[in-house]
Short mmCIF file of C-alpha atoms and ligand atoms in Angstrom, two decimals:
data_model
loop_
_atom_site.label_atom_id
_atom_site.label_comp_id
_atom_site.label_asym_id
_atom_site.label_seq_id
_atom_site.Cartn_x
_atom_site.Cartn_y
_atom_site.Cartn_z
CA UNK A 29 12.83 -3.52 -42.21
CA UNK A 30 10.71 -6.11 -44.28
CA UNK A 31 9.43 -4.17 -47.50
CA UNK A 32 11.27 -0.98 -46.72
CA UNK A 33 11.24 0.01 -50.27
CA UNK A 34 7.77 0.50 -51.57
CA UNK A 35 4.57 2.12 -51.89
CA UNK A 36 4.83 4.21 -48.52
CA UNK A 37 7.40 6.30 -49.89
CA UNK A 38 6.69 9.30 -51.97
CA UNK A 39 10.05 8.81 -54.13
CA UNK A 40 8.57 5.24 -54.94
CA UNK A 41 5.11 6.36 -55.94
CA UNK A 42 6.73 9.15 -58.19
CA UNK A 43 8.67 6.29 -59.96
CA UNK A 44 5.43 4.17 -59.94
CA UNK A 45 3.62 6.86 -61.84
CA UNK A 46 6.39 6.96 -64.75
CA UNK A 47 6.52 3.14 -64.79
CA UNK A 48 3.08 1.99 -63.93
CA UNK A 49 3.94 -1.70 -64.29
CA UNK A 50 4.92 -3.56 -61.17
CA UNK A 51 6.45 -6.10 -63.53
CA UNK A 52 8.51 -3.52 -65.08
CA UNK A 53 9.62 -1.75 -61.81
CA UNK A 54 10.71 -5.08 -60.39
CA UNK A 55 12.25 -6.48 -63.42
CA UNK A 56 14.34 -3.63 -64.69
CA UNK A 57 17.94 -3.30 -63.27
CA UNK A 58 17.83 0.58 -63.05
CA UNK A 59 14.59 0.78 -61.55
CA UNK A 60 15.21 -1.99 -59.03
CA UNK A 61 18.54 -0.38 -57.99
CA UNK A 62 16.84 3.05 -57.54
CA UNK A 63 13.94 1.88 -55.62
CA UNK A 64 16.10 -0.33 -53.55
CA UNK A 65 18.42 2.58 -52.68
CA UNK A 66 15.60 4.97 -51.72
CA UNK A 67 15.19 3.74 -48.20
CA UNK A 68 18.81 3.29 -47.80
CA UNK A 69 19.48 6.89 -48.52
CA UNK A 70 16.65 8.21 -46.48
CA UNK A 71 16.94 6.20 -43.29
CA UNK A 72 20.46 4.41 -43.28
CA UNK A 73 19.41 1.15 -42.41
CA UNK A 74 21.96 -1.60 -41.72
CA UNK A 75 20.35 -3.88 -44.29
CA UNK A 76 19.17 -3.23 -47.90
CA UNK A 77 16.66 -5.54 -49.15
CA UNK A 78 16.34 -6.23 -52.80
CA UNK A 79 13.31 -4.68 -54.45
CA UNK A 80 11.55 -7.84 -55.85
CA UNK A 81 8.52 -10.21 -55.54
CA UNK A 82 8.47 -13.68 -54.30
CA UNK A 83 6.92 -14.41 -57.63
CA UNK A 84 9.71 -12.89 -59.61
CA UNK A 85 11.52 -16.37 -60.59
CA UNK A 86 8.52 -18.11 -61.87
CA UNK A 87 9.24 -17.56 -65.65
CA UNK A 88 12.79 -19.10 -65.03
CA UNK A 89 11.34 -22.32 -64.40
CA UNK A 90 8.23 -22.34 -66.57
CA UNK A 91 5.59 -20.38 -64.58
CA UNK A 92 4.01 -17.45 -66.54
CA UNK A 93 2.00 -14.92 -64.55
CA UNK A 94 0.42 -11.55 -64.85
CA UNK A 95 -0.42 -9.07 -62.21
CA UNK A 96 -3.76 -7.40 -62.10
CA UNK A 97 -4.13 -4.14 -60.44
CA UNK A 98 -6.91 -5.24 -58.28
CA UNK A 99 -6.72 -9.08 -58.10
CA UNK A 100 -2.98 -9.39 -57.70
CA UNK A 101 -0.80 -12.23 -59.36
CA UNK A 102 -3.07 -14.16 -62.09
CA UNK A 103 -1.66 -17.45 -63.55
CA UNK A 104 -3.03 -18.55 -67.10
CA UNK A 105 -1.99 -22.20 -66.52
CA UNK A 106 -2.20 -23.80 -63.02
CA UNK A 107 -0.49 -27.01 -61.89
CA UNK A 108 -2.96 -29.57 -60.30
CA UNK A 109 -2.09 -32.97 -62.14
CA UNK A 110 0.71 -34.95 -63.18
CA UNK A 111 0.15 -33.80 -66.92
CA UNK A 112 0.44 -30.08 -65.70
CA UNK A 113 3.86 -30.89 -64.12
CA UNK A 114 5.33 -30.98 -67.83
CA UNK A 115 5.05 -27.11 -67.73
CA UNK A 116 8.03 -26.98 -65.42
CA UNK A 117 11.34 -26.84 -66.70
CA UNK A 118 15.20 -26.68 -65.55
CA UNK A 119 15.99 -23.21 -64.14
CA UNK A 120 16.88 -20.79 -66.86
CA UNK A 121 18.75 -18.03 -65.06
CA UNK A 122 18.93 -15.67 -68.19
CA UNK A 123 15.12 -15.11 -67.43
CA UNK A 124 16.01 -13.17 -64.20
CA UNK A 125 19.51 -11.73 -65.00
CA UNK A 126 18.31 -8.52 -63.79
CA UNK A 127 18.27 -9.68 -60.32
CA UNK A 128 21.91 -10.57 -60.37
CA UNK A 129 22.57 -7.21 -62.25
CA UNK A 130 20.96 -5.45 -59.54
CA UNK A 131 22.58 -7.19 -56.59
CA UNK A 132 25.98 -6.64 -58.21
CA UNK A 133 25.28 -2.77 -58.43
CA UNK A 134 23.77 -2.68 -55.00
CA UNK A 135 26.75 -4.22 -53.29
CA UNK A 136 29.07 -1.63 -54.93
CA UNK A 137 26.68 1.13 -53.93
CA UNK A 138 26.20 0.23 -50.43
CA UNK A 139 29.83 -0.84 -49.70
CA UNK A 140 30.41 -1.56 -46.17
CA UNK A 141 27.70 0.67 -44.97
CA UNK A 142 24.99 -2.11 -45.16
CA UNK A 143 24.40 -5.83 -45.88
CA UNK A 144 22.49 -6.71 -48.91
CA UNK A 145 19.64 -9.06 -48.50
CA UNK A 146 18.13 -11.29 -51.04
CA UNK A 147 14.83 -13.52 -50.62
CA UNK A 148 12.62 -16.22 -51.78
CA UNK A 149 9.17 -17.44 -51.16
CA UNK A 150 9.05 -20.65 -49.47
CA UNK A 151 7.97 -23.62 -51.86
CA UNK A 152 4.52 -23.80 -50.09
CA UNK A 153 3.78 -20.37 -50.31
CA UNK A 154 4.82 -20.28 -54.08
CA UNK A 155 2.85 -23.24 -54.66
CA UNK A 156 -0.30 -21.76 -53.34
CA UNK A 157 -0.09 -19.50 -56.57
CA UNK A 158 1.04 -22.13 -58.56
CA UNK A 159 -2.03 -24.43 -57.82
CA UNK A 160 -4.62 -22.03 -57.07
CA UNK A 161 -3.85 -19.64 -59.95
CA UNK A 162 -4.30 -16.50 -57.91
CA UNK A 163 -4.39 -15.08 -54.34
CA UNK A 164 -6.86 -17.11 -52.06
CA UNK A 165 -8.37 -16.61 -48.66
CA UNK A 166 -8.99 -20.23 -47.97
CA UNK A 167 -6.19 -22.23 -50.01
CA UNK A 168 -9.13 -24.70 -50.73
CA UNK A 169 -7.62 -25.93 -53.70
CA UNK A 170 -4.05 -26.73 -52.88
CA UNK A 171 -5.18 -27.87 -49.20
CA UNK A 172 -7.68 -30.32 -50.92
CA UNK A 173 -4.70 -31.63 -53.18
CA UNK A 174 -2.90 -32.34 -49.69
CA UNK A 175 -5.52 -35.05 -49.31
CA UNK A 176 -6.68 -35.92 -52.86
CA UNK A 177 -3.39 -35.85 -54.67
CA UNK A 178 -0.49 -35.77 -52.60
CA UNK A 179 2.03 -37.34 -55.15
CA UNK A 180 1.38 -34.58 -57.64
CA UNK A 181 1.71 -31.99 -54.71
CA UNK A 182 4.99 -33.38 -53.16
CA UNK A 183 6.50 -33.68 -56.95
CA UNK A 184 5.70 -29.98 -57.49
CA UNK A 185 7.00 -28.84 -54.17
CA UNK A 186 10.19 -30.89 -54.86
CA UNK A 187 10.69 -29.15 -58.35
CA UNK A 188 10.04 -25.66 -56.96
CA UNK A 189 12.41 -26.19 -53.92
CA UNK A 190 15.12 -27.45 -56.25
CA UNK A 191 14.73 -24.54 -58.45
CA UNK A 192 14.52 -22.20 -55.52
CA UNK A 193 17.92 -23.41 -54.36
CA UNK A 194 19.49 -22.57 -57.53
CA UNK A 195 17.82 -18.89 -57.51
CA UNK A 196 19.18 -18.42 -53.97
CA UNK A 197 22.64 -19.49 -55.06
CA UNK A 198 22.43 -17.35 -57.81
CA UNK A 199 21.44 -14.31 -55.55
CA UNK A 200 24.40 -15.10 -53.45
CA UNK A 201 26.81 -15.30 -56.17
CA UNK A 202 25.52 -11.93 -57.39
CA UNK A 203 26.14 -10.12 -53.86
CA UNK A 204 23.28 -11.15 -51.34
CA UNK A 205 24.96 -11.42 -48.22
CA UNK A 206 21.72 -12.78 -46.02
CA UNK A 207 18.89 -14.62 -47.62
CA UNK A 208 15.29 -14.64 -46.10
CA UNK A 209 12.92 -17.37 -46.90
CA UNK A 210 9.31 -16.02 -46.68
CA UNK A 211 6.63 -18.66 -45.87
CA UNK A 212 3.83 -16.13 -45.89
CA UNK A 213 1.13 -18.46 -46.16
CA UNK A 214 2.69 -21.23 -44.11
CA UNK A 215 0.64 -20.17 -40.99
CA UNK A 216 -2.36 -21.22 -42.96
CA UNK A 217 -1.71 -24.85 -42.57
CA UNK A 218 -2.22 -26.69 -39.15
CA UNK A 219 1.15 -27.50 -37.75
CA UNK A 220 1.21 -31.12 -38.45
CA UNK A 221 0.43 -30.35 -41.89
CA UNK A 222 3.09 -27.66 -42.22
CA UNK A 223 5.49 -30.30 -40.93
CA UNK A 224 4.58 -32.35 -44.20
CA UNK A 225 3.86 -29.73 -46.73
CA UNK A 226 6.22 -26.90 -46.03
CA UNK A 227 8.88 -27.78 -43.58
CA UNK A 228 10.47 -30.55 -45.54
CA UNK A 229 10.77 -28.38 -48.75
CA UNK A 230 12.12 -25.36 -46.86
CA UNK A 231 14.76 -27.55 -45.43
CA UNK A 232 15.35 -29.06 -49.02
CA UNK A 233 16.34 -25.27 -50.05
CA UNK A 234 18.20 -24.46 -47.08
CA UNK A 235 20.19 -27.62 -47.08
CA UNK A 236 21.20 -27.27 -50.82
CA UNK A 237 22.18 -23.73 -50.09
CA UNK A 238 24.11 -24.50 -47.02
CA UNK A 239 26.19 -27.16 -49.29
CA UNK A 240 26.97 -24.75 -52.29
CA UNK A 241 27.08 -21.51 -50.27
CA UNK A 242 28.12 -22.27 -46.69
CA UNK A 243 28.23 -19.61 -44.32
CA UNK A 244 25.75 -17.36 -45.76
CA UNK A 245 23.00 -16.62 -42.89
CA UNK A 246 19.45 -17.57 -43.76
CA UNK A 247 16.39 -16.13 -41.98
CA UNK A 248 13.12 -18.16 -42.05
CA UNK A 249 9.83 -16.21 -41.69
CA UNK A 250 6.33 -17.26 -41.51
CA UNK A 251 3.46 -15.24 -41.35
CA UNK A 252 1.14 -16.27 -38.50
CA UNK A 253 3.74 -18.47 -37.12
CA UNK A 254 2.62 -18.57 -33.30
CA UNK A 255 1.79 -22.38 -33.70
CA UNK A 256 5.02 -23.13 -35.54
CA UNK A 257 7.77 -21.63 -33.71
CA UNK A 258 9.42 -24.86 -32.25
CA UNK A 259 8.94 -26.51 -35.46
CA UNK A 260 10.65 -23.66 -37.25
CA UNK A 261 13.73 -23.74 -34.99
CA UNK A 262 14.28 -27.28 -36.05
CA UNK A 263 15.26 -26.00 -39.45
CA UNK A 264 19.02 -25.58 -40.46
CA UNK A 265 18.64 -21.67 -40.54
CA UNK A 266 20.40 -19.13 -38.44
CA UNK A 267 17.69 -16.76 -37.62
CA UNK A 268 13.85 -17.13 -36.96
CA UNK A 269 11.62 -14.03 -37.92
CA UNK A 270 9.10 -13.35 -35.47
CA UNK A 271 5.73 -11.77 -36.32
CA UNK A 272 4.11 -9.20 -34.03
CA UNK A 273 1.62 -11.44 -32.80
CA UNK A 274 4.11 -13.23 -30.35
CA UNK A 275 5.71 -11.55 -27.35
CA UNK A 276 9.62 -11.26 -27.96
CA UNK A 277 10.40 -12.77 -24.62
CA UNK A 278 8.22 -15.83 -25.49
CA UNK A 279 9.44 -16.04 -28.97
CA UNK A 280 13.00 -16.08 -27.53
CA UNK A 281 12.39 -18.96 -25.38
CA UNK A 282 10.54 -20.79 -27.80
CA UNK A 283 13.15 -20.92 -30.63
CA UNK A 284 15.98 -21.66 -28.22
CA UNK A 285 19.51 -20.97 -29.41
CA UNK A 286 18.78 -19.47 -32.75
CA UNK A 287 18.99 -15.73 -33.46
CA UNK A 288 15.63 -13.90 -33.66
CA UNK A 289 14.45 -11.13 -36.16
CA UNK A 290 11.23 -8.82 -35.28
CA UNK A 291 8.83 -7.84 -34.08
CA UNK A 292 7.40 -4.61 -33.50
CA UNK A 293 3.73 -4.38 -34.86
CA UNK A 294 3.83 -2.53 -38.23
CA UNK A 295 0.90 -0.51 -36.96
CA UNK A 296 3.03 1.23 -34.31
CA UNK A 297 4.35 3.22 -37.07
CA UNK A 298 0.97 5.06 -37.34
CA UNK A 299 1.02 5.65 -33.57
CA UNK A 300 3.42 8.62 -33.31
CA UNK A 301 7.17 8.83 -32.05
CA UNK A 302 6.62 8.14 -28.42
CA UNK A 303 4.79 4.76 -29.12
CA UNK A 304 7.51 3.82 -31.74
CA UNK A 305 10.10 4.38 -29.30
CA UNK A 306 8.52 2.52 -26.36
CA UNK A 307 7.82 -0.35 -28.94
CA UNK A 308 11.43 -0.46 -30.17
CA UNK A 309 13.08 -0.24 -26.57
CA UNK A 310 10.74 -2.89 -25.40
CA UNK A 311 11.57 -5.39 -28.26
CA UNK A 312 15.19 -4.82 -27.78
CA UNK A 313 15.18 -5.31 -23.97
CA UNK A 314 12.98 -8.53 -24.40
CA UNK A 315 15.22 -9.89 -27.23
CA UNK A 316 18.42 -9.05 -25.21
CA UNK A 317 21.85 -7.79 -26.35
CA UNK A 318 22.97 -10.59 -28.77
CA UNK A 319 21.42 -12.46 -31.62
CA UNK A 320 18.64 -10.21 -32.52
CA UNK A 321 18.01 -8.26 -35.84
CA UNK A 322 15.62 -5.42 -34.91
CA UNK A 323 12.58 -5.31 -37.39
CA UNK A 324 8.90 -5.15 -37.77
CA UNK A 325 6.88 -8.27 -37.45
CA UNK A 326 5.97 -8.07 -41.10
CA UNK A 327 6.33 -5.59 -43.97
CA UNK A 328 5.89 -1.93 -43.74
CA UNK A 329 2.29 -1.07 -44.42
CA UNK A 330 1.10 1.24 -47.19
CA UNK A 331 0.25 4.59 -45.81
CA UNK A 332 2.77 4.42 -43.28
CA UNK A 333 4.30 7.99 -42.66
CA UNK A 334 7.98 8.08 -43.87
CA UNK A 335 9.15 10.26 -40.57
CA UNK A 336 7.81 7.23 -38.64
CA UNK A 337 10.16 4.80 -40.37
CA UNK A 338 12.95 7.37 -39.95
CA UNK A 339 12.29 7.71 -36.23
CA UNK A 340 12.13 3.73 -35.96
CA UNK A 341 15.58 3.85 -37.22
CA UNK A 342 16.93 6.81 -35.29
CA UNK A 343 15.72 5.14 -32.20
CA UNK A 344 17.14 1.79 -32.96
CA UNK A 345 20.62 3.50 -33.42
CA UNK A 346 20.63 5.07 -29.91
CA UNK A 347 20.13 1.66 -28.15
CA UNK A 348 23.30 0.48 -26.48
CA UNK A 349 23.94 -2.59 -24.06
O1 CP3 B 414 5.19 -12.22 -46.29
C1 CP3 B 414 5.78 -11.49 -47.11
O2 CP3 B 414 6.22 -10.30 -46.73
C2 CP3 B 414 6.10 -11.67 -48.43
C3 CP3 B 414 4.93 -11.20 -49.16
C4 CP3 B 414 4.65 -11.38 -50.64
C5 CP3 B 414 5.35 -10.61 -51.82
N1 CP3 B 414 4.78 -11.01 -52.79
C6 CP3 B 414 6.56 -9.77 -51.61
C7 CP3 B 414 6.49 -8.34 -52.13
C8 CP3 B 414 3.72 -11.99 -51.24
C9 CP3 B 414 2.66 -12.98 -50.52
C10 CP3 B 414 3.75 -11.67 -52.55
C11 CP3 B 414 2.69 -12.41 -53.51
C12 CP3 B 414 2.07 -11.22 -54.39
N2 CP3 B 414 2.89 -10.57 -55.40
C13 CP3 B 414 1.16 -10.48 -53.97
C14 CP3 B 414 0.36 -10.78 -52.82
C15 CP3 B 414 -0.99 -11.45 -53.16
C16 CP3 B 414 -1.74 -12.11 -52.04
O3 CP3 B 414 -2.04 -13.30 -52.13
O4 CP3 B 414 -2.21 -11.38 -51.15
C17 CP3 B 414 0.89 -9.59 -54.86
C18 CP3 B 414 -0.09 -8.33 -54.83
C19 CP3 B 414 2.14 -9.58 -55.74
C20 CP3 B 414 2.40 -8.73 -56.90
C21 CP3 B 414 2.72 -7.42 -56.10
N3 CP3 B 414 3.87 -7.21 -55.27
C22 CP3 B 414 2.09 -6.08 -56.19
C23 CP3 B 414 1.23 -5.56 -57.22
C24 CP3 B 414 2.81 -5.20 -55.69
C25 CP3 B 414 2.78 -3.81 -55.05
C26 CP3 B 414 3.53 -2.96 -56.01
C27 CP3 B 414 3.31 -1.47 -56.27
O5 CP3 B 414 4.18 -0.76 -56.18
O6 CP3 B 414 1.99 -1.06 -56.18
C28 CP3 B 414 4.01 -5.95 -54.87
C29 CP3 B 414 4.84 -5.52 -53.84
C30 CP3 B 414 5.78 -6.46 -52.98
N4 CP3 B 414 5.43 -7.83 -52.82
C31 CP3 B 414 6.89 -6.10 -52.55
C32 CP3 B 414 7.45 -7.32 -52.06
C33 CP3 B 414 8.66 -7.42 -51.01
C34 CP3 B 414 7.64 -4.86 -52.74
C35 CP3 B 414 7.35 -3.77 -51.57
C36 CP3 B 414 6.00 -3.20 -51.36
O7 CP3 B 414 5.44 -2.54 -52.46
O8 CP3 B 414 5.32 -3.29 -50.44
#
């Protein structure tokens, strides 16, 4: 389940009281492992997802950031000009050693009981933070740059894509058996712009990883991807993550022979056991017997009852074909 470790779990909130900084929780090996394993122990999912953030690798290639409790990520320096690009440097994996250390421990802890999943943000999504300097609802600065300063933005996206390919390989070497690419803000682009500003850079990451680490399955997820599905399916990835705004039957048809992941509406987990069971069965029936990773259509929401998450997993285990 996307974001299966996190704030909806009491055990997690208890850790957060003792360690109030999200950077500390997501950058300290013992805490990462403990938090990642909380849902594994509670629900026995088939996949264990590294507790981390899409911004975690930033310092490894020259981008510093802080997290404000209210505003989210804040970058002191943004990249908007050719001069600013000098801030970037070759990937220094020693800055993210805790990621590899955690994945190694997690592989040992879960053994053959579950797959260990790593993830990265898509270059476009990460660059929204690098250019805007913080979260945005309009993407005004970066989208304007697409028109007014395309060379610099293309250079930035290329550099970030190359750094991410190294970071993904590093996660795989350490024990990640599946990688998910989150283009969380890809759906903010008109499809023809996604073709130019996001897709080629996801492709750049995936092709490099397919070369250095062949055979590791890669899932591509974009939030709000209804207008993008056919385009996403042309990427050299194995699985397309579907958000909950698309009917599974339509999604299946639109991505052709790729595997699919998803796509139960995360809000169904607030609606009680019968609704959960119906939603899970409905999605599984529409997805069919093979090439489907049951999941939510996006991450578990804060406030979701833990019993509902348990019920989701319990129901999924009763489904046979
Ligand atoms: O599409 C996706 O699901 C990926 C989503 C995503 C993550 N980080 C993964 C994540 C995005 C878009 C980010 C960027 C980011 N990092 C944001 C979003 C800001 C925006 O633009 O809307 C924020 C707030 C951060 C920093 C951060 N990440 C905080 C403060 C927290 C909450 C930590 C806490 O315990 O209070 C997170 C959590 C987070 N981001 C997780 C993941 C997988 C862990 C699970 C969770 O807490 O939900």
